[in-house]
Coordinates of C-alpha atoms in Angstrom, one line a residue:
V1 CA 8.5 -0.4 8.2
L2 CA 5.8 1.6 9.8
G3 CA 5.0 5.3 9.4
G4 CA 2.3 6.9 11.4
H5 CA -0.2 5.5 13.9
W6 CA -3.3 3.4 13.5
G7 CA -6.4 5.6 14.1
E8 CA -4.4 8.8 13.1
T9 CA -7.5 10.9 13.1
S10 CA -7.6 11.0 16.9
I11 CA -4.0 12.4 17.2
P12 CA -3.5 16.1 17.4
N13 CA -2.0 17.7 14.3
Q14 CA 1.3 18.5 16.0
E15 CA 1.8 14.8 16.7
I16 CA 1.2 13.5 13.1
C17 CA 4.3 11.8 11.8
T18 CA 5.9 13.8 8.9
N19 CA 8.5 13.7 6.2
T20 CA 9.9 10.2 6.5
I21 CA 11.9 8.7 3.7
V22 CA 12.2 4.9 3.2
A23 CA 14.7 4.5 0.4
N24 CA 17.1 2.0 -1.2
N25 CA 16.2 -1.0 1.0
V26 CA 15.8 -4.7 0.4
I27 CA 12.8 -5.9 2.5
R28 CA 12.1 -9.7 2.5
N29 CA 10.0 -12.3 4.2
T30 CA 7.9 -10.0 6.4
G31 CA 5.1 -11.4 8.6
M32 CA 6.3 -15.0 9.2
D33 CA 5.0 -14.6 12.8
F34 CA 2.0 -12.3 11.9
M35 CA 0.2 -13.3 8.8
A36 CA -1.4 -9.9 8.3
A37 CA 1.9 -8.1 8.2
T38 CA 2.8 -5.6 5.5
A39 CA 6.3 -4.8 4.3
I40 CA 5.9 -1.0 4.3
D41 CA 2.9 0.7 6.0
N42 CA 1.9 4.4 5.8
L43 CA -0.9 5.0 8.4
G44 CA -2.0 8.6 8.1
H45 CA 1.5 10.0 7.8
Y46 CA 2.3 13.3 6.0
G47 CA 5.1 13.4 3.4
F48 CA 5.9 9.6 3.6
Q49 CA 8.2 8.7 0.7
V50 CA 8.9 5.1 -0.4
L51 CA 11.6 5.3 -3.0
H52 CA 13.8 2.7 -4.8
N53 CA 13.1 -0.3 -2.5
D54 CA 13.0 -3.9 -3.4
V55 CA 10.1 -5.6 -1.6
A56 CA 9.2 -9.2 -1.8
D57 CA 7.7 -12.2 0.0
S58 CA 5.4 -10.3 2.3
Q59 CA 2.6 -12.2 3.9
Y60 CA 0.1 -9.4 3.3
M61 CA 0.5 -6.2 1.3
G62 CA 3.8 -5.0 -0.1
I63 CA 3.3 -1.2 0.2
H64 CA 0.1 -0.1 2.1
Q65 CA -1.2 3.4 2.9
R66 CA -4.4 3.7 4.9
I67 CA -6.2 6.2 7.0
Y68 CA -8.7 4.9 9.4
A69 CA -11.4 7.6 9.5
P70 CA -15.0 6.6 10.3
N71 CA -16.1 9.7 8.6
L72 CA -13.8 9.0 5.6
K73 CA -12.3 12.5 5.6
A74 CA -8.6 13.2 5.5
A75 CA -6.9 14.0 8.8
A76 CA -5.5 17.5 8.9
G77 CA -2.1 17.4 7.3
Q78 CA -2.3 13.9 5.8
G79 CA -1.1 13.3 2.3
G80 CA 1.9 14.3 0.2
S81 CA 3.0 10.7 -0.1
V82 CA 5.3 9.4 -2.8
I83 CA 5.6 5.8 -3.8
S84 CA 8.0 5.7 -6.7
F85 CA 10.5 3.4 -8.4
N86 CA 10.0 0.4 -6.2
R87 CA 10.1 -3.2 -7.2
V88 CA 7.3 -5.2 -5.5
S89 CA 6.9 -8.9 -6.0
L90 CA 5.3 -11.9 -4.4
A91 CA 3.0 -9.9 -2.0
N92 CA 0.0 -11.5 -0.3
V93 CA 1.8 -14.9 -0.1
G94 CA 0.0 -15.4 3.2
Q95 CA -3.2 -16.1 1.3
R96 CA -2.7 -19.8 2.0
Y97 CA -3.4 -18.9 5.6
G98 CA -6.6 -16.9 4.9
V99 CA -5.0 -13.4 4.5
S100 CA -6.5 -11.8 1.4
D101 CA -8.2 -8.8 -0.1
G102 CA -5.1 -6.7 -0.8
A103 CA -2.5 -5.6 -3.3
Y104 CA 1.1 -5.2 -4.0
I105 CA 0.5 -1.5 -3.7
Y106 CA -2.7 -0.6 -1.8
T107 CA -4.4 2.7 -0.8
H108 CA -7.4 3.4 1.3
G109 CA -8.8 6.8 2.0
I110 CA -8.0 10.4 1.0
W111 CA -4.4 11.1 0.0
P112 CA -4.1 14.7 -1.3
N113 CA -1.1 15.6 -3.4
S114 CA 0.2 12.0 -3.5
V115 CA 1.9 10.2 -6.3
I116 CA 2.4 6.5 -7.2
Q117 CA 4.9 6.4 -10.1
G118 CA 7.3 4.2 -11.9
N119 CA 6.9 1.1 -9.8
D120 CA 7.7 -2.4 -11.1
I121 CA 5.0 -4.8 -9.8
N122 CA 6.1 -8.3 -10.6
D123 CA 4.8 -11.9 -10.3
L124 CA 1.1 -11.3 -9.6
N125 CA 0.1 -14.9 -9.2
C126 CA -1.5 -15.3 -5.7
P127 CA -4.0 -18.2 -5.5
M128 CA -7.0 -16.1 -4.5
K129 CA -8.6 -13.6 -7.0
D130 CA -8.9 -10.7 -4.6
T131 CA -5.3 -9.7 -4.7
F132 CA -4.4 -7.0 -7.2
G133 CA -1.2 -5.3 -8.4
M134 CA -2.6 -1.9 -7.4
Y135 CA -5.8 -1.5 -5.4
F136 CA -7.4 1.9 -4.8
D137 CA -9.9 1.0 -2.1
N138 CA -12.8 3.0 -0.6
N139 CA -12.5 6.7 -1.1
S140 CA -9.0 6.6 -2.5
Y141 CA -8.6 9.9 -4.2
G142 CA -6.3 12.9 -4.3
L143 CA -3.4 10.8 -5.7
T144 CA -2.0 10.2 -9.1
A145 CA -0.8 6.9 -10.5
I146 CA 1.4 7.1 -13.5
S147 CA 3.9 4.9 -15.5
N148 CA 3.7 1.8 -13.2
V149 CA 4.4 -1.5 -14.8
M150 CA 2.8 -4.8 -14.0
R151 CA 4.5 -7.9 -15.4
N152 CA 4.2 -11.7 -15.0
V153 CA 0.5 -11.4 -14.3
Q154 CA -1.3 -14.7 -14.1
P155 CA -3.8 -15.1 -17.0
G156 CA -7.3 -13.9 -16.1
R157 CA -6.1 -11.6 -13.3
I158 CA -6.9 -7.9 -13.1
G159 CA -3.9 -5.8 -12.3
Y160 CA -5.8 -2.7 -11.1
N161 CA -8.9 -2.4 -8.9
F162 CA -10.7 0.8 -8.1
V163 CA -13.5 0.8 -5.5
R164 CA -15.8 3.8 -5.3
A165 CA -16.9 5.5 -2.1
L166 CA -19.4 3.6 0.0

């Protein structure tokens, strides 16, 4: 599932994707032909809602939101995303093919007025240590993460990772 466009900052405001809801789906085995595939992708979209989905067996990230902005500023109108009450398990299973540095729920960039709430992140046991349950990468701010559960985490793994601005 893809919302938005890669390189959203170059698209005029009137063309930014808005107010899409991805709800009540079962999404499985994504990326068997493209190892860097993500199950649900939000690329600079406004009002993208991911609600009550069951996501598993993705080669790369389970739920991903990213804005590619060389100046690391939010595109006009970006934000307002909601990622709530999803079950995400067995993400980043493509690590055996060299795909890594990700998360079951991953954000990158500025997401004003966004919420990640009540998600069930299950079975965090990827072979490489650079996969996290939730990963707030470079300049991730403007969002609230609350009441998420991580379970069946391999001993010695870190569930959350926060990376400051570069």
